[in-house]
Amino acid sequence: MKKTARQVLRSWVRIVQTLKPGQTLQVTARGKPLVNITKPAAEKRVLPDFARAARADRAGTKVGDRLLKRLLADEALS
């Protein structure tokens, strides 16, 4: 993305919000590149292995089914 210094100064928040992770904004002044701003890439999150944890606790699918049923019942009431 390429913007002039004036455009960046007047609408900084909107421009930064439209940048996607890893995308670069080039700010120019009088047609010459002034600065490049790159939004950092989003960090990947590692999800826990719920199945392994359930097996380690010796909780079978029946326990999970009962818990899910209770959660859905509580959500239906609220």
Short mmCIF file of N, CA and C in Angstrom, two decimals:
data_model
loop_
_atom_site.label_atom_id
_atom_site.label_comp_id
_atom_site.label_asym_id
_atom_site.label_seq_id
_atom_site.Cartn_x
_atom_site.Cartn_y
_atom_site.Cartn_z
N MET A 1 0.86 -1.15 0.00
CA MET A 1 0.00 0.00 0.00
C MET A 1 0.91 1.22 0.00
N LYS A 2 0.52 2.24 -0.72
CA LYS A 2 1.33 3.44 -0.84
C LYS A 2 0.46 4.66 -0.50
N LYS A 3 0.94 5.49 0.41
CA LYS A 3 0.21 6.69 0.82
C LYS A 3 1.20 7.84 0.94
N THR A 4 0.69 9.06 0.80
CA THR A 4 1.53 10.23 1.01
C THR A 4 1.60 10.54 2.50
N ALA A 5 2.59 11.32 2.88
CA ALA A 5 2.75 11.69 4.29
C ALA A 5 1.51 12.43 4.78
N ARG A 6 0.95 13.28 3.95
CA ARG A 6 -0.24 14.04 4.34
C ARG A 6 -1.42 13.10 4.60
N GLN A 7 -1.61 12.11 3.72
CA GLN A 7 -2.71 11.16 3.91
C GLN A 7 -2.53 10.38 5.21
N VAL A 8 -1.30 10.00 5.51
CA VAL A 8 -1.03 9.24 6.73
C VAL A 8 -1.29 10.09 7.96
N LEU A 9 -0.86 11.34 7.94
CA LEU A 9 -1.06 12.21 9.10
C LEU A 9 -2.54 12.47 9.36
N ARG A 10 -3.32 12.60 8.32
CA ARG A 10 -4.73 12.94 8.48
C ARG A 10 -5.61 11.73 8.84
N SER A 11 -5.20 10.53 8.45
CA SER A 11 -6.06 9.37 8.72
C SER A 11 -5.23 8.16 9.17
N TRP A 12 -4.37 8.37 10.14
CA TRP A 12 -3.47 7.33 10.63
C TRP A 12 -4.21 6.10 11.15
N VAL A 13 -5.21 6.30 12.00
CA VAL A 13 -5.91 5.17 12.63
C VAL A 13 -6.58 4.30 11.58
N ARG A 14 -7.29 4.92 10.65
CA ARG A 14 -7.99 4.16 9.62
C ARG A 14 -7.02 3.38 8.74
N ILE A 15 -5.90 4.00 8.40
CA ILE A 15 -4.90 3.33 7.56
C ILE A 15 -4.29 2.14 8.29
N VAL A 16 -3.94 2.31 9.55
CA VAL A 16 -3.33 1.22 10.31
C VAL A 16 -4.32 0.07 10.50
N GLN A 17 -5.59 0.39 10.71
CA GLN A 17 -6.59 -0.66 10.89
C GLN A 17 -6.82 -1.46 9.62
N THR A 18 -6.62 -0.85 8.45
CA THR A 18 -6.84 -1.57 7.20
C THR A 18 -5.65 -2.44 6.82
N LEU A 19 -4.49 -2.20 7.44
CA LEU A 19 -3.32 -3.03 7.14
C LEU A 19 -3.54 -4.45 7.65
N LYS A 20 -3.21 -5.42 6.81
CA LYS A 20 -3.30 -6.82 7.21
C LYS A 20 -1.95 -7.26 7.74
N PRO A 21 -1.91 -8.29 8.58
CA PRO A 21 -0.62 -8.77 9.10
C PRO A 21 0.34 -9.12 7.96
N GLY A 22 1.55 -8.59 8.05
CA GLY A 22 2.57 -8.82 7.03
C GLY A 22 2.53 -7.83 5.88
N GLN A 23 1.50 -7.00 5.80
CA GLN A 23 1.38 -6.02 4.72
C GLN A 23 2.23 -4.79 5.03
N THR A 24 2.80 -4.18 3.99
CA THR A 24 3.68 -3.03 4.16
C THR A 24 3.02 -1.77 3.63
N LEU A 25 3.19 -0.69 4.38
CA LEU A 25 2.72 0.63 3.98
C LEU A 25 3.94 1.47 3.64
N GLN A 26 3.97 2.03 2.43
CA GLN A 26 5.07 2.90 2.04
C GLN A 26 4.57 4.34 2.08
N VAL A 27 5.21 5.15 2.90
CA VAL A 27 4.85 6.56 3.03
C VAL A 27 5.81 7.36 2.16
N THR A 28 5.22 8.23 1.32
CA THR A 28 6.04 9.03 0.42
C THR A 28 5.90 10.51 0.75
N ALA A 29 6.95 11.26 0.46
CA ALA A 29 6.94 12.71 0.60
C ALA A 29 7.51 13.29 -0.69
N ARG A 30 6.71 14.08 -1.37
CA ARG A 30 7.10 14.66 -2.66
C ARG A 30 7.50 13.60 -3.68
N GLY A 31 6.78 12.48 -3.63
CA GLY A 31 6.99 11.41 -4.60
C GLY A 31 8.14 10.47 -4.28
N LYS A 32 8.88 10.74 -3.22
CA LYS A 32 10.01 9.88 -2.86
C LYS A 32 9.66 9.08 -1.61
N PRO A 33 10.08 7.81 -1.57
CA PRO A 33 9.79 6.99 -0.39
C PRO A 33 10.42 7.58 0.86
N LEU A 34 9.62 7.70 1.89
CA LEU A 34 10.09 8.27 3.15
C LEU A 34 10.32 7.17 4.19
N VAL A 35 9.35 6.27 4.32
CA VAL A 35 9.45 5.20 5.30
C VAL A 35 8.54 4.04 4.88
N ASN A 36 8.95 2.83 5.24
CA ASN A 36 8.12 1.64 5.05
C ASN A 36 7.71 1.13 6.42
N ILE A 37 6.41 0.90 6.59
CA ILE A 37 5.87 0.40 7.85
C ILE A 37 5.21 -0.94 7.57
N THR A 38 5.65 -1.98 8.30
CA THR A 38 5.10 -3.32 8.11
C THR A 38 4.40 -3.76 9.38
N LYS A 39 3.15 -4.19 9.22
CA LYS A 39 2.40 -4.71 10.36
C LYS A 39 2.91 -6.12 10.65
N PRO A 40 3.25 -6.42 11.91
CA PRO A 40 3.80 -7.75 12.22
C PRO A 40 2.79 -8.86 11.94
N ALA A 41 3.31 -9.99 11.55
CA ALA A 41 2.46 -11.15 11.29
C ALA A 41 1.89 -11.68 12.60
N ALA A 42 0.69 -12.20 12.54
CA ALA A 42 0.04 -12.75 13.73
C ALA A 42 0.77 -14.01 14.18
N GLU A 43 0.94 -14.15 15.48
CA GLU A 43 1.61 -15.32 16.02
C GLU A 43 0.65 -16.51 15.98
N LYS A 44 1.20 -17.67 15.64
CA LYS A 44 0.39 -18.88 15.61
C LYS A 44 0.26 -19.41 17.03
N ARG A 45 -0.96 -19.80 17.37
CA ARG A 45 -1.22 -20.34 18.70
C ARG A 45 -1.36 -21.85 18.60
N VAL A 46 -0.77 -22.52 19.55
CA VAL A 46 -0.87 -23.97 19.60
C VAL A 46 -2.01 -24.34 20.54
N LEU A 47 -2.98 -25.06 20.01
CA LEU A 47 -4.11 -25.48 20.82
C LEU A 47 -3.73 -26.71 21.64
N PRO A 48 -4.24 -26.81 22.85
CA PRO A 48 -3.93 -28.00 23.66
C PRO A 48 -4.60 -29.24 23.06
N ASP A 49 -4.02 -30.38 23.32
CA ASP A 49 -4.57 -31.65 22.86
C ASP A 49 -5.59 -32.12 23.90
N PHE A 50 -6.84 -31.75 23.68
CA PHE A 50 -7.90 -32.06 24.64
C PHE A 50 -8.14 -33.57 24.75
N ALA A 51 -8.02 -34.27 23.64
CA ALA A 51 -8.26 -35.72 23.65
C ALA A 51 -7.22 -36.42 24.52
N ARG A 52 -5.96 -36.03 24.39
CA ARG A 52 -4.91 -36.65 25.20
C ARG A 52 -5.12 -36.35 26.68
N ALA A 53 -5.51 -35.11 26.99
CA ALA A 53 -5.75 -34.74 28.39
C ALA A 53 -6.92 -35.54 28.96
N ALA A 54 -7.95 -35.76 28.15
CA ALA A 54 -9.10 -36.54 28.62
C ALA A 54 -8.71 -37.99 28.87
N ARG A 55 -7.87 -38.54 27.98
CA ARG A 55 -7.42 -39.92 28.17
C ARG A 55 -6.55 -40.02 29.41
N ALA A 56 -5.73 -39.01 29.66
CA ALA A 56 -4.85 -39.03 30.83
C ALA A 56 -5.66 -38.98 32.12
N ASP A 57 -6.79 -38.27 32.09
CA ASP A 57 -7.66 -38.18 33.26
C ASP A 57 -8.63 -39.36 33.35
N ARG A 58 -8.56 -40.24 32.37
CA ARG A 58 -9.45 -41.40 32.26
C ARG A 58 -10.91 -40.98 32.19
N ALA A 59 -11.13 -39.85 31.56
CA ALA A 59 -12.49 -39.38 31.34
C ALA A 59 -12.90 -39.83 29.94
N GLY A 60 -13.96 -40.58 29.85
CA GLY A 60 -14.41 -41.09 28.56
C GLY A 60 -15.30 -40.09 27.85
N THR A 61 -15.88 -40.55 26.77
CA THR A 61 -16.76 -39.67 26.00
C THR A 61 -18.06 -39.39 26.75
N LYS A 62 -18.44 -40.28 27.66
CA LYS A 62 -19.68 -40.07 28.42
C LYS A 62 -19.56 -38.83 29.30
N VAL A 63 -18.40 -38.63 29.89
CA VAL A 63 -18.19 -37.45 30.74
C VAL A 63 -18.29 -36.18 29.90
N GLY A 64 -17.67 -36.19 28.74
CA GLY A 64 -17.73 -35.03 27.85
C GLY A 64 -19.13 -34.76 27.35
N ASP A 65 -19.86 -35.83 27.03
CA ASP A 65 -21.24 -35.67 26.56
C ASP A 65 -22.12 -35.06 27.65
N ARG A 66 -21.93 -35.52 28.90
CA ARG A 66 -22.72 -34.96 30.00
C ARG A 66 -22.39 -33.49 30.23
N LEU A 67 -21.10 -33.17 30.15
CA LEU A 67 -20.68 -31.78 30.34
C LEU A 67 -21.24 -30.89 29.24
N LEU A 68 -21.17 -31.35 28.00
CA LEU A 68 -21.70 -30.57 26.88
C LEU A 68 -23.20 -30.37 27.02
N LYS A 69 -23.90 -31.40 27.45
CA LYS A 69 -25.35 -31.30 27.63
C LYS A 69 -25.68 -30.25 28.69
N ARG A 70 -24.92 -30.24 29.79
CA ARG A 70 -25.15 -29.24 30.84
C ARG A 70 -24.85 -27.83 30.34
N LEU A 71 -23.76 -27.69 29.59
CA LEU A 71 -23.40 -26.36 29.07
C LEU A 71 -24.47 -25.84 28.12
N LEU A 72 -24.96 -26.69 27.24
CA LEU A 72 -25.99 -26.27 26.30
C LEU A 72 -27.30 -25.94 27.01
N ALA A 73 -27.62 -26.68 28.06
CA ALA A 73 -28.83 -26.40 28.83
C ALA A 73 -28.71 -25.05 29.54
N ASP A 74 -27.54 -24.76 30.10
CA ASP A 74 -27.33 -23.47 30.77
C ASP A 74 -27.40 -22.33 29.77
N GLU A 75 -26.89 -22.53 28.57
CA GLU A 75 -26.89 -21.48 27.55
C GLU A 75 -28.31 -21.22 27.06
N ALA A 76 -29.14 -22.26 27.00
CA ALA A 76 -30.52 -22.11 26.55
C ALA A 76 -31.33 -21.29 27.55
N LEU A 77 -30.98 -21.35 28.83
CA LEU A 77 -31.70 -20.60 29.85
C LEU A 77 -31.33 -19.13 29.85
N SER A 78 -30.11 -18.80 29.48
CA SER A 78 -29.68 -17.40 29.56
C SER A 78 -29.96 -16.62 28.32
#
